């Protein structure tokens, strides 16, 4: 009690309150009698507690099937993912390709007076390339090589163009390039639209590059890297018409490039007409213009083969 | 623990032992019988759901009032400025054996005390009720409220001083 008296009044009151001896506690209990909880609340609370206990007893039995099912599903998904990851990409024809080998190469126009040497260089470069491009890495290398050749040809063409401009022969080239009805006397003396990264020589052998003077599709599978920008430098305004005309042909020859790349995967002798026609059918679904160009190549290369009826709609005569 | 392990009778025993103090704690904490009844059911429902997680580290009462404290705080945060109930609702029905004068005095004092309780800050009111109604110790009140022991003592000092003044005015 001595300790109790030494405490400050507040602390003394607090100690008494905590011991339930305080005056305030007594007056609190007198003023506010103990109110019971509403009896109507008891029944639902007790029933809920019993229901929860029953549910808890049943729950463990249902967990096992769920766990097994979850584990089985996880294993199945993991196995499928692993299997898909292991399989290589293949085309319908069975050739293994990589995503890089199916692009649409740009098209460039070579004026009519493009030097024969330029064309021969391109064709020689195409032929010199290895035909064994069965896989994606080989196709990538081929395209890379072609681009390098194209750059070299471009540089040479620029130099020639500059030289000719000095001697005043540029206008003659323009006039010659603008002539719309120049027959394709020989492969070099023609304006052709060739895809830039032309694939190497393919079976059948690349046909001569014909002249095209109209928007009609041209059988021009010129599988040779083009001399590109130099032509524009040599023949400005009129060459614009050629470029405009070259675009549809370029579009038409893109597909041949892809198909040619695929054909390179097979031996030249082994490529059957049926397989070639099937490739044309595959192209027809996605790119009719390319399919027409490819069919034109087929007709030019295999004049003796009959075009199936379903593909005849692609022939120029069918329009 | 018996209820946690699946004994339904253990729950009923716990319920009957703690229902009245718990109800008064909630009622005098929010001063609204309807809200108090709702929170009362919520607290027991929460206890039923959480029974599996009960560990006998502390007294069951402290654990129960921790649930009640959280529920009450949530209610006060959502409706902090709810109007005080009418005076008639605050005065409980008098017992038949009490004299009229005693009834009047008790009613008036009770009214003042209820008003004083409601004017207390929430923390002080809670500390007072957790001891007075729930019978928790200082340490248990500190654990339920999530504060230190000295903080609880300070809150109780202020609460007692204000309630003493309210009763002395009468």
Tab-separated table of C-alpha atoms in Angstrom:
chain	number	residue	atom	x	y	z
A	1	UNK	CA	0.000	0.000	0.000
A	2	UNK	CA	2.941	2.334	0.581
A	3	UNK	CA	3.901	1.874	-3.017
A	4	UNK	CA	0.343	2.539	-3.995
A	5	UNK	CA	0.290	5.883	-2.144
A	6	UNK	CA	3.524	7.021	-3.765
A	7	UNK	CA	2.074	6.814	-7.232
A	8	UNK	CA	0.695	9.926	-8.909
A	9	UNK	CA	-3.070	10.174	-8.700
A	10	UNK	CA	-3.514	9.196	-12.294
A	11	UNK	CA	-1.371	6.125	-11.955
A	12	UNK	CA	-3.120	5.222	-8.725
A	13	UNK	CA	-6.462	5.440	-10.383
A	14	UNK	CA	-5.151	3.389	-13.287
A	15	UNK	CA	-3.819	0.686	-11.002
A	16	UNK	CA	-7.158	0.463	-9.213
A	17	UNK	CA	-8.986	0.390	-12.500
A	18	UNK	CA	-6.799	-2.430	-13.787
A	19	UNK	CA	-7.382	-4.331	-10.558
A	20	UNK	CA	-11.126	-3.729	-10.878
A	21	UNK	CA	-11.189	-1.937	-7.557
A	22	UNK	CA	-11.657	1.559	-8.872
A	23	UNK	CA	-14.593	3.842	-8.112
A	24	UNK	CA	-15.051	4.463	-11.783
A	25	UNK	CA	-15.432	0.768	-12.562
A	26	UNK	CA	-18.065	0.457	-9.847
A	27	UNK	CA	-20.043	3.397	-11.112
A	28	UNK	CA	-19.666	2.120	-14.679
A	29	UNK	CA	-21.184	-1.223	-13.749
A	30	UNK	CA	-24.013	0.456	-11.839
A	31	UNK	CA	-24.848	2.939	-14.567
A	32	UNK	CA	-24.610	0.515	-17.432
A	33	UNK	CA	-26.026	-2.857	-16.477
A	34	UNK	CA	-24.712	-5.816	-18.425
A	35	UNK	CA	-26.733	-6.094	-21.567
A	36	UNK	CA	-26.915	-9.621	-22.990
A	37	UNK	CA	-26.398	-10.470	-26.605
A	38	UNK	CA	-29.645	-10.796	-28.559
A	39	UNK	CA	-30.790	-14.415	-28.183
A	40	UNK	CA	-32.020	-14.586	-31.760
A	41	UNK	CA	-28.429	-14.363	-32.950
A	42	UNK	CA	-27.310	-17.537	-31.234
A	43	UNK	CA	-29.023	-20.127	-33.388
A	44	UNK	CA	-27.686	-19.046	-36.793
A	45	UNK	CA	-24.185	-18.604	-35.416
A	46	UNK	CA	-24.082	-22.048	-33.849
A	47	UNK	CA	-25.575	-23.654	-36.948
A	48	UNK	CA	-22.993	-22.019	-39.159
A	49	UNK	CA	-20.211	-23.300	-36.932
A	50	UNK	CA	-21.531	-26.860	-37.151
A	51	UNK	CA	-21.958	-26.627	-40.915
A	52	UNK	CA	-18.387	-25.455	-41.289
A	53	UNK	CA	-17.139	-28.388	-39.260
A	54	UNK	CA	-19.030	-30.841	-41.448
A	55	UNK	CA	-17.640	-29.213	-44.562
A	56	UNK	CA	-14.141	-29.401	-43.180
A	57	UNK	CA	-14.533	-33.110	-42.546
A	58	UNK	CA	-15.628	-33.686	-46.149
A	59	UNK	CA	-13.124	-31.394	-47.830
A	60	UNK	CA	-9.946	-33.477	-47.488
A	61	UNK	CA	-11.480	-36.310	-49.516
A	62	UNK	CA	-12.018	-34.020	-52.500
A	63	UNK	CA	-8.550	-32.605	-52.546
A	64	UNK	CA	-6.750	-35.657	-53.802
A	65	UNK	CA	-8.475	-35.991	-57.176
A	66	UNK	CA	-7.978	-32.284	-57.812
A	67	UNK	CA	-4.313	-32.513	-57.026
A	68	UNK	CA	-3.814	-35.494	-59.263
A	69	UNK	CA	-5.690	-33.819	-62.082
A	70	UNK	CA	-3.621	-30.663	-61.742
A	71	UNK	CA	-0.377	-32.588	-61.742
A	72	UNK	CA	-1.441	-34.622	-64.777
A	73	UNK	CA	-2.417	-31.498	-66.696
A	74	UNK	CA	0.881	-29.836	-65.916
A	75	UNK	CA	2.812	-32.877	-67.083
A	76	UNK	CA	0.809	-33.104	-70.266
A	77	UNK	CA	1.349	-29.472	-71.154
A	78	UNK	CA	5.042	-29.695	-70.405
A	79	UNK	CA	5.410	-32.782	-72.561
A	80	UNK	CA	3.606	-31.213	-75.501
A	81	UNK	CA	5.662	-28.073	-75.255
A	82	UNK	CA	8.853	-30.088	-75.251
A	83	UNK	CA	7.758	-32.112	-78.262
A	84	UNK	CA	6.822	-29.026	-80.243
A	85	UNK	CA	10.108	-27.449	-79.427
A	86	UNK	CA	12.021	-30.437	-80.721
A	87	UNK	CA	10.325	-30.568	-84.128
A	88	UNK	CA	11.985	-28.587	-86.970
A	89	UNK	CA	10.020	-26.325	-89.286
A	90	UNK	CA	9.037	-27.891	-92.587
A	91	UNK	CA	7.109	-26.743	-95.667
A	92	UNK	CA	4.324	-28.588	-97.405
A	93	UNK	CA	6.741	-29.960	-99.939
A	94	UNK	CA	8.893	-31.274	-97.154
A	95	UNK	CA	11.819	-28.911	-97.582
A	96	UNK	CA	13.198	-27.534	-94.408
A	97	UNK	CA	13.347	-23.793	-94.485
A	98	UNK	CA	14.050	-20.989	-92.123
A	99	UNK	CA	12.123	-17.829	-91.766
A	100	UNK	CA	14.807	-15.812	-93.540
A	101	UNK	CA	14.501	-17.686	-96.778
A	102	UNK	CA	10.956	-16.668	-97.594
A	103	UNK	CA	11.054	-12.957	-98.081
A	104	UNK	CA	9.978	-10.903	-101.038
A	105	UNK	CA	13.052	-9.484	-102.547
A	106	UNK	CA	12.914	-5.984	-103.984
A	107	UNK	CA	12.800	-5.474	-107.697
A	108	UNK	CA	15.029	-3.286	-109.740
A	109	UNK	CA	14.969	-2.329	-113.354
A	110	UNK	CA	17.783	-2.622	-115.783
A	111	UNK	CA	17.516	-0.397	-118.799
A	112	UNK	CA	17.396	-1.892	-122.230
A	113	UNK	CA	20.900	-0.866	-122.928
A	114	UNK	CA	22.241	-2.545	-119.876
A	115	UNK	CA	25.512	-3.890	-120.922
A	116	UNK	CA	25.682	-7.470	-121.873
A	117	UNK	CA	28.576	-7.863	-119.576
A	118	UNK	CA	26.424	-6.882	-116.662
A	119	UNK	CA	23.807	-9.460	-117.468
A	120	UNK	CA	26.356	-12.137	-118.035
A	121	UNK	CA	28.002	-11.325	-114.781
A	122	UNK	CA	24.765	-11.655	-112.972
A	123	UNK	CA	23.895	-14.933	-114.596
A	124	UNK	CA	27.356	-16.268	-114.014
A	125	UNK	CA	27.142	-15.281	-110.411
A	126	UNK	CA	23.821	-17.022	-110.130
A	127	UNK	CA	25.123	-20.150	-111.726
A	128	UNK	CA	28.269	-20.142	-109.705
A	129	UNK	CA	26.400	-20.243	-106.508
A	130	UNK	CA	25.963	-23.547	-104.881
A	131	UNK	CA	22.659	-25.201	-105.683
A	132	UNK	CA	22.593	-26.978	-102.420
A	133	UNK	CA	20.538	-24.667	-100.368
A	134	UNK	CA	18.426	-27.219	-98.695
A	135	UNK	CA	18.555	-25.593	-95.336
A	136	UNK	CA	17.975	-22.124	-94.048
A	137	UNK	CA	21.615	-21.269	-93.422
A	138	UNK	CA	22.606	-22.006	-97.026
A	139	UNK	CA	19.767	-19.858	-98.372
A	140	UNK	CA	20.840	-17.010	-96.188
A	141	UNK	CA	24.387	-17.249	-97.433
A	142	UNK	CA	23.235	-17.311	-101.037
A	143	UNK	CA	21.212	-14.170	-100.578
A	144	UNK	CA	24.065	-12.508	-98.824
A	145	UNK	CA	26.398	-13.380	-101.695
A	146	UNK	CA	23.945	-12.056	-104.186
A	147	UNK	CA	23.646	-8.807	-102.319
A	148	UNK	CA	27.373	-8.394	-102.386
A	149	UNK	CA	27.430	-8.997	-106.093
A	150	UNK	CA	24.637	-6.550	-106.559
A	151	UNK	CA	26.533	-3.912	-104.706
A	152	UNK	CA	29.563	-4.467	-106.916
A	153	UNK	CA	27.504	-4.351	-110.047
A	154	UNK	CA	25.824	-1.221	-108.813
A	155	UNK	CA	29.110	0.485	-108.278
A	156	UNK	CA	30.355	-0.508	-111.702
A	157	UNK	CA	27.148	0.684	-113.293
A	158	UNK	CA	27.454	4.058	-111.613
A	159	UNK	CA	30.933	4.490	-112.985
A	160	UNK	CA	29.829	3.535	-116.461
A	161	UNK	CA	26.891	5.867	-116.279
A	162	UNK	CA	29.056	8.744	-115.301
A	163	UNK	CA	31.425	8.016	-118.143
A	164	UNK	CA	28.608	7.848	-120.640
A	165	UNK	CA	27.123	11.052	-119.375
A	166	UNK	CA	30.354	12.780	-120.041
A	167	UNK	CA	30.435	11.540	-123.607
A	168	UNK	CA	26.777	12.496	-124.182
A	169	UNK	CA	25.459	8.959	-124.720
A	170	UNK	CA	22.986	9.093	-121.813
A	171	UNK	CA	20.190	10.475	-123.945
A	172	UNK	CA	20.557	7.647	-126.406
A	173	UNK	CA	20.179	5.195	-123.574
A	174	UNK	CA	17.083	6.950	-122.368
A	175	UNK	CA	15.540	6.838	-125.782
A	176	UNK	CA	16.413	3.232	-126.135
A	177	UNK	CA	15.091	2.392	-122.731
A	178	UNK	CA	11.827	4.179	-123.342
A	179	UNK	CA	11.022	2.191	-126.450
A	180	UNK	CA	8.140	0.063	-125.349
A	181	UNK	CA	8.098	-2.500	-128.081
A	182	UNK	CA	11.629	-3.575	-128.252
A	183	UNK	CA	11.614	-7.257	-128.941
A	184	UNK	CA	13.709	-9.483	-126.902
A	185	UNK	CA	16.261	-10.262	-129.489
A	186	UNK	CA	18.695	-11.556	-126.994
A	187	UNK	CA	18.751	-11.927	-123.336
A	188	UNK	CA	21.005	-9.004	-122.662
A	189	UNK	CA	19.292	-6.512	-124.908
A	190	UNK	CA	16.175	-6.285	-122.862
A	191	UNK	CA	14.725	-4.458	-119.982
A	192	UNK	CA	13.936	-6.884	-117.366
A	193	UNK	CA	12.773	-6.720	-113.860
A	194	UNK	CA	14.631	-9.046	-111.706
A	195	UNK	CA	14.538	-9.518	-108.034
A	196	UNK	CA	17.516	-8.207	-106.250
A	197	UNK	CA	18.602	-11.190	-104.275
A	198	UNK	CA	18.170	-13.580	-107.136
A	199	UNK	CA	18.719	-17.190	-106.284
A	200	UNK	CA	21.254	-19.243	-108.147
A	201	UNK	CA	20.561	-21.237	-111.259
A	202	UNK	CA	17.733	-23.624	-110.847
A	203	UNK	CA	16.377	-26.454	-112.829
A	204	UNK	CA	15.106	-25.763	-115.378
A	205	UNK	CA	17.742	-23.390	-116.625
A	206	UNK	CA	16.822	-19.750	-116.500
A	207	UNK	CA	15.135	-18.646	-119.653
A	208	UNK	CA	16.198	-15.559	-121.474
A	209	UNK	CA	14.983	-12.361	-120.009
A	210	UNK	CA	12.337	-11.050	-122.307
A	211	UNK	CA	11.301	-7.488	-122.775
A	212	UNK	CA	8.039	-6.481	-121.334
A	213	UNK	CA	6.311	-3.461	-122.568
A	214	UNK	CA	2.956	-3.706	-120.880
A	215	UNK	CA	1.576	-4.471	-117.547
A	216	UNK	CA	0.890	-8.002	-118.673
A	217	UNK	CA	2.785	-10.565	-116.741
A	218	UNK	CA	6.098	-11.404	-118.182
A	219	UNK	CA	7.800	-14.734	-118.209
A	220	UNK	CA	10.901	-13.295	-116.756
A	221	UNK	CA	12.390	-15.433	-114.161
A	222	UNK	CA	15.660	-13.713	-114.574
A	223	UNK	CA	17.483	-15.483	-111.868
A	224	UNK	CA	20.282	-13.072	-111.824
A	225	UNK	CA	21.121	-10.278	-109.538
A	226	UNK	CA	20.223	-7.096	-111.147
A	227	UNK	CA	22.127	-3.990	-111.632
A	228	UNK	CA	19.887	-1.679	-109.966
A	229	UNK	CA	20.318	1.966	-109.114
A	230	UNK	CA	22.752	2.577	-111.928
A	231	UNK	CA	19.941	2.242	-114.380
A	232	UNK	CA	18.091	5.061	-112.723
A	233	UNK	CA	21.096	7.276	-112.908
A	234	UNK	CA	21.616	6.574	-116.586
A	235	UNK	CA	18.021	7.051	-117.682
A	236	UNK	CA	16.049	9.415	-115.547
A	237	UNK	CA	12.562	10.402	-116.710
A	238	UNK	CA	11.719	7.759	-119.187
A	239	UNK	CA	13.152	5.158	-116.917
A	240	UNK	CA	10.372	5.997	-114.552
A	241	UNK	CA	7.993	4.295	-116.914
A	242	UNK	CA	10.154	1.262	-116.885
A	243	UNK	CA	10.202	1.247	-113.113
A	244	UNK	CA	6.465	1.513	-113.004
A	245	UNK	CA	6.179	-1.372	-115.382
A	246	UNK	CA	8.743	-3.297	-113.504
A	247	UNK	CA	6.779	-3.301	-110.309
A	248	UNK	CA	4.065	-5.678	-111.366
A	249	UNK	CA	6.633	-7.878	-112.975
A	250	UNK	CA	8.715	-7.641	-109.851
A	251	UNK	CA	5.799	-8.778	-107.840
A	252	UNK	CA	5.238	-11.557	-110.272
A	253	UNK	CA	8.826	-12.696	-110.109
A	254	UNK	CA	9.029	-12.712	-106.333
A	255	UNK	CA	7.250	-15.944	-106.142
A	256	UNK	CA	9.571	-17.544	-108.656
A	257	UNK	CA	12.411	-16.614	-106.395
A	258	UNK	CA	10.832	-18.327	-103.487
A	259	UNK	CA	9.855	-21.311	-105.564
A	260	UNK	CA	13.279	-21.355	-107.100
A	261	UNK	CA	14.855	-21.381	-103.718
A	262	UNK	CA	12.735	-24.307	-102.812
A	263	UNK	CA	13.528	-26.085	-106.020
A	264	UNK	CA	17.186	-25.627	-105.356
A	265	UNK	CA	16.697	-27.880	-102.451
A	266	UNK	CA	16.071	-30.721	-104.898
A	267	UNK	CA	18.281	-32.054	-107.623
A	268	UNK	CA	17.611	-30.472	-110.983
A	269	UNK	CA	16.915	-33.713	-112.693
A	270	UNK	CA	14.622	-34.852	-109.952
A	271	UNK	CA	12.157	-32.012	-109.882
A	272	UNK	CA	9.080	-33.369	-111.485
A	273	UNK	CA	6.593	-31.259	-113.320
A	274	UNK	CA	3.955	-32.369	-110.897
A	275	UNK	CA	5.869	-31.015	-107.972
A	276	UNK	CA	6.434	-27.744	-109.790
A	277	UNK	CA	2.776	-27.464	-110.584
A	278	UNK	CA	1.910	-28.184	-106.985
A	279	UNK	CA	4.120	-25.335	-105.889
A	280	UNK	CA	2.291	-23.101	-108.309
A	281	UNK	CA	-0.991	-24.173	-106.731
A	282	UNK	CA	0.360	-23.347	-103.310
A	283	UNK	CA	1.362	-19.921	-104.545
A	284	UNK	CA	-1.981	-19.395	-106.178
A	285	UNK	CA	-3.708	-19.437	-102.825
A	286	UNK	CA	-1.573	-16.717	-101.324
A	287	UNK	CA	-0.108	-14.741	-104.211
A	288	UNK	CA	-1.868	-15.124	-107.545
A	289	UNK	CA	0.491	-12.759	-109.317
A	290	UNK	CA	3.458	-14.782	-108.271
A	291	UNK	CA	1.650	-17.941	-109.286
A	292	UNK	CA	1.078	-16.528	-112.752
A	293	UNK	CA	4.714	-15.652	-113.133
A	294	UNK	CA	5.747	-19.053	-111.960
A	295	UNK	CA	3.365	-20.723	-114.380
A	296	UNK	CA	4.830	-18.656	-117.138
A	297	UNK	CA	8.229	-19.964	-116.199
A	298	UNK	CA	6.903	-23.464	-116.208
A	299	UNK	CA	5.404	-23.058	-119.628
A	300	UNK	CA	8.616	-21.602	-120.946
A	301	UNK	CA	10.728	-24.314	-119.422
A	302	UNK	CA	8.435	-27.243	-120.165
A	303	UNK	CA	6.658	-26.381	-123.329
A	304	UNK	CA	5.734	-29.972	-123.856
A	305	UNK	CA	3.903	-30.361	-120.561
A	306	UNK	CA	0.215	-29.749	-120.377
A	307	UNK	CA	-0.983	-27.174	-117.941
A	308	UNK	CA	-3.680	-28.616	-115.634
A	309	UNK	CA	-7.114	-27.170	-115.913
A	310	UNK	CA	-7.111	-25.680	-112.460
A	311	UNK	CA	-4.043	-23.649	-113.315
A	312	UNK	CA	-5.048	-22.552	-116.753
A	313	UNK	CA	-6.810	-19.590	-115.267
A	314	UNK	CA	-3.390	-18.198	-114.545
A	315	UNK	CA	-2.309	-18.254	-118.146
A	316	UNK	CA	-2.365	-14.959	-119.984
A	317	UNK	CA	-4.675	-16.418	-122.545
A	318	UNK	CA	-7.230	-17.209	-119.922
A	319	UNK	CA	-7.864	-13.537	-119.167
B	1	UNK	CA	-8.490	-26.058	-29.538
B	2	UNK	CA	-11.212	-28.582	-29.102
B	3	UNK	CA	-13.354	-26.689	-31.554
B	4	UNK	CA	-10.410	-26.317	-33.932
B	5	UNK	CA	-10.008	-30.055	-33.862
B	6	UNK	CA	-13.636	-30.533	-34.796
B	7	UNK	CA	-15.656	-30.605	-31.578
B	8	UNK	CA	-18.942	-28.689	-32.169
B	9	UNK	CA	-19.860	-28.636	-28.482
B	10	UNK	CA	-16.643	-26.787	-27.748
B	11	UNK	CA	-17.819	-23.973	-29.949
B	12	UNK	CA	-21.113	-23.669	-28.142
B	13	UNK	CA	-19.290	-23.507	-24.843
B	14	UNK	CA	-17.032	-20.748	-26.096
B	15	UNK	CA	-19.958	-18.871	-27.536
B	16	UNK	CA	-21.941	-18.827	-24.321
B	17	UNK	CA	-18.946	-17.740	-22.297
B	18	UNK	CA	-17.984	-14.788	-24.466
B	19	UNK	CA	-21.130	-13.675	-26.240
B	20	UNK	CA	-22.364	-11.067	-23.771
B	21	UNK	CA	-19.082	-9.217	-23.156
B	22	UNK	CA	-18.349	-9.295	-26.833
B	23	UNK	CA	-21.731	-7.858	-27.685
B	24	UNK	CA	-21.357	-5.069	-25.122
B	25	UNK	CA	-17.890	-4.274	-26.382
B	26	UNK	CA	-19.223	-3.872	-29.918
B	27	UNK	CA	-22.371	-2.062	-28.799
B	28	UNK	CA	-20.558	0.499	-26.674
B	29	UNK	CA	-17.896	0.839	-29.266
B	30	UNK	CA	-20.266	1.922	-32.019
B	31	UNK	CA	-23.415	2.898	-30.034
B	32	UNK	CA	-25.763	1.369	-32.619
B	33	UNK	CA	-27.556	-1.871	-31.769
B	34	UNK	CA	-28.109	-2.850	-35.379
B	35	UNK	CA	-24.485	-2.314	-36.289
B	36	UNK	CA	-23.407	-4.094	-33.154
B	37	UNK	CA	-25.550	-7.144	-34.032
B	38	UNK	CA	-24.145	-7.254	-37.537
B	39	UNK	CA	-20.576	-7.012	-36.341
B	40	UNK	CA	-21.319	-9.616	-33.685
B	41	UNK	CA	-22.303	-12.147	-36.327
B	42	UNK	CA	-19.349	-11.227	-38.502
B	43	UNK	CA	-16.900	-11.774	-35.683
B	44	UNK	CA	-18.205	-15.251	-34.928
B	45	UNK	CA	-18.297	-16.121	-38.603
B	46	UNK	CA	-14.700	-14.993	-38.924
B	47	UNK	CA	-13.768	-17.091	-35.955
B	48	UNK	CA	-15.396	-20.145	-37.506
B	49	UNK	CA	-13.460	-19.644	-40.734
B	50	UNK	CA	-10.181	-18.997	-38.995
B	51	UNK	CA	-10.403	-21.723	-36.412
B	52	UNK	CA	-7.912	-23.887	-38.285
B	53	UNK	CA	-5.282	-21.188	-37.878
B	54	UNK	CA	-5.708	-20.756	-34.145
B	55	UNK	CA	-2.543	-21.378	-32.173
B	56	UNK	CA	-2.662	-21.600	-28.371
B	57	UNK	CA	0.058	-18.998	-27.954
B	58	UNK	CA	-2.360	-16.517	-26.440
B	59	UNK	CA	-5.580	-16.717	-24.530
B	60	UNK	CA	-8.637	-17.414	-26.593
B	61	UNK	CA	-10.196	-14.155	-25.370
B	62	UNK	CA	-7.344	-12.086	-26.754
B	63	UNK	CA	-7.650	-13.817	-30.111
B	64	UNK	CA	-11.415	-13.326	-30.188
B	65	UNK	CA	-11.183	-9.632	-29.339
B	66	UNK	CA	-8.502	-9.146	-31.939
B	67	UNK	CA	-11.066	-10.228	-34.511
B	68	UNK	CA	-13.644	-7.949	-32.871
B	69	UNK	CA	-11.221	-5.021	-32.755
B	70	UNK	CA	-10.458	-5.322	-36.459
B	71	UNK	CA	-14.119	-5.547	-37.323
B	72	UNK	CA	-15.011	-2.553	-35.181
B	73	UNK	CA	-12.245	-0.433	-36.641
B	74	UNK	CA	-13.397	-1.313	-40.149
B	75	UNK	CA	-16.922	-0.265	-39.242
B	76	UNK	CA	-15.830	3.023	-37.715
B	77	UNK	CA	-13.682	3.858	-40.711
B	78	UNK	CA	-16.572	3.311	-43.052
B	79	UNK	CA	-19.078	5.248	-40.897
B	80	UNK	CA	-17.073	7.476	-38.602
B	81	UNK	CA	-19.676	10.192	-38.272
B	82	UNK	CA	-22.761	8.117	-37.673
B	83	UNK	CA	-25.169	10.095	-35.487
B	84	UNK	CA	-25.505	9.092	-31.873
B	85	UNK	CA	-28.656	7.104	-31.075
B	86	UNK	CA	-31.612	8.696	-29.354
B	87	UNK	CA	-31.459	9.051	-25.605
B	88	UNK	CA	-34.343	6.646	-25.202
B	89	UNK	CA	-32.386	3.944	-26.921
B	90	UNK	CA	-29.431	4.507	-24.652
B	91	UNK	CA	-31.332	4.031	-21.419
B	92	UNK	CA	-31.821	0.326	-20.792
B	93	UNK	CA	-35.062	-0.992	-19.401
B	94	UNK	CA	-35.007	-0.790	-15.631
B	95	UNK	CA	-35.412	-3.867	-13.500
B	96	UNK	CA	-38.718	-4.289	-11.612
B	97	UNK	CA	-37.088	-4.477	-8.195
B	98	UNK	CA	-35.287	-1.134	-8.504
B	99	UNK	CA	-36.758	1.934	-6.816
B	100	UNK	CA	-37.884	4.750	-9.041
B	101	UNK	CA	-35.267	7.130	-7.672
B	102	UNK	CA	-32.505	4.673	-8.189
B	103	UNK	CA	-33.789	4.021	-11.617
B	104	UNK	CA	-33.758	7.687	-12.435
B	105	UNK	CA	-30.288	8.185	-11.074
B	106	UNK	CA	-28.954	5.147	-12.793
B	107	UNK	CA	-30.611	6.167	-16.025
B	108	UNK	CA	-29.204	9.645	-15.895
B	109	UNK	CA	-25.713	8.498	-14.975
B	110	UNK	CA	-25.830	5.835	-17.571
B	111	UNK	CA	-26.821	8.375	-20.149
B	112	UNK	CA	-23.963	10.650	-19.242
B	113	UNK	CA	-21.559	7.748	-19.211
B	114	UNK	CA	-22.632	6.561	-22.625
B	115	UNK	CA	-22.305	10.045	-24.021
B	116	UNK	CA	-18.907	10.398	-22.458
B	117	UNK	CA	-17.845	7.091	-23.942
B	118	UNK	CA	-18.912	8.170	-27.378
B	119	UNK	CA	-17.036	11.426	-27.113
B	120	UNK	CA	-13.810	9.605	-26.294
B	121	UNK	CA	-11.387	9.056	-29.160
B	122	UNK	CA	-11.696	5.595	-30.634
B	123	UNK	CA	-8.377	4.383	-29.253
B	124	UNK	CA	-9.149	5.473	-25.700
B	125	UNK	CA	-12.676	4.095	-25.814
B	126	UNK	CA	-11.389	0.774	-27.109
B	127	UNK	CA	-8.724	0.479	-24.452
B	128	UNK	CA	-11.292	1.179	-21.740
B	129	UNK	CA	-13.839	-1.323	-23.084
B	130	UNK	CA	-11.267	-4.049	-23.715
B	131	UNK	CA	-10.445	-4.026	-20.069
B	132	UNK	CA	-13.791	-3.224	-18.571
B	133	UNK	CA	-15.927	-5.482	-20.755
B	134	UNK	CA	-13.533	-8.098	-22.130
B	135	UNK	CA	-11.346	-8.320	-19.015
B	136	UNK	CA	-8.076	-8.205	-20.961
B	137	UNK	CA	-4.784	-7.318	-19.296
B	138	UNK	CA	-2.549	-4.433	-20.336
B	139	UNK	CA	-0.359	-6.748	-22.394
B	140	UNK	CA	-3.341	-8.325	-24.118
B	141	UNK	CA	-4.853	-4.937	-24.870
B	142	UNK	CA	-1.525	-3.880	-26.356
B	143	UNK	CA	-1.429	-6.983	-28.535
B	144	UNK	CA	-5.001	-6.586	-29.738
B	145	UNK	CA	-4.566	-2.911	-30.508
B	146	UNK	CA	-1.172	-3.365	-32.067
B	147	UNK	CA	0.548	-0.781	-29.906
B	148	UNK	CA	2.935	-0.797	-26.963
B	149	UNK	CA	2.088	-1.320	-23.303
B	150	UNK	CA	2.896	2.225	-22.307
B	151	UNK	CA	0.719	3.569	-25.082
B	152	UNK	CA	-2.179	1.577	-23.704
B	153	UNK	CA	-1.555	2.942	-20.216
B	154	UNK	CA	-1.514	6.472	-21.532
B	155	UNK	CA	-4.778	5.944	-23.377
B	156	UNK	CA	-6.404	4.491	-20.281
B	157	UNK	CA	-5.308	7.457	-18.144
B	158	UNK	CA	-6.916	9.920	-20.495
B	159	UNK	CA	-10.068	7.823	-20.801
B	160	UNK	CA	-10.465	7.508	-17.047
B	161	UNK	CA	-9.953	11.227	-16.547
B	162	UNK	CA	-12.615	12.141	-19.077
B	163	UNK	CA	-15.113	9.618	-17.770
B	164	UNK	CA	-14.521	10.800	-14.228
B	165	UNK	CA	-15.288	14.346	-15.260
B	166	UNK	CA	-18.450	13.219	-17.049
B	167	UNK	CA	-19.723	11.402	-13.966
B	168	UNK	CA	-18.757	14.237	-11.646
B	169	UNK	CA	-20.825	16.749	-13.571
B	170	UNK	CA	-23.958	15.018	-12.666
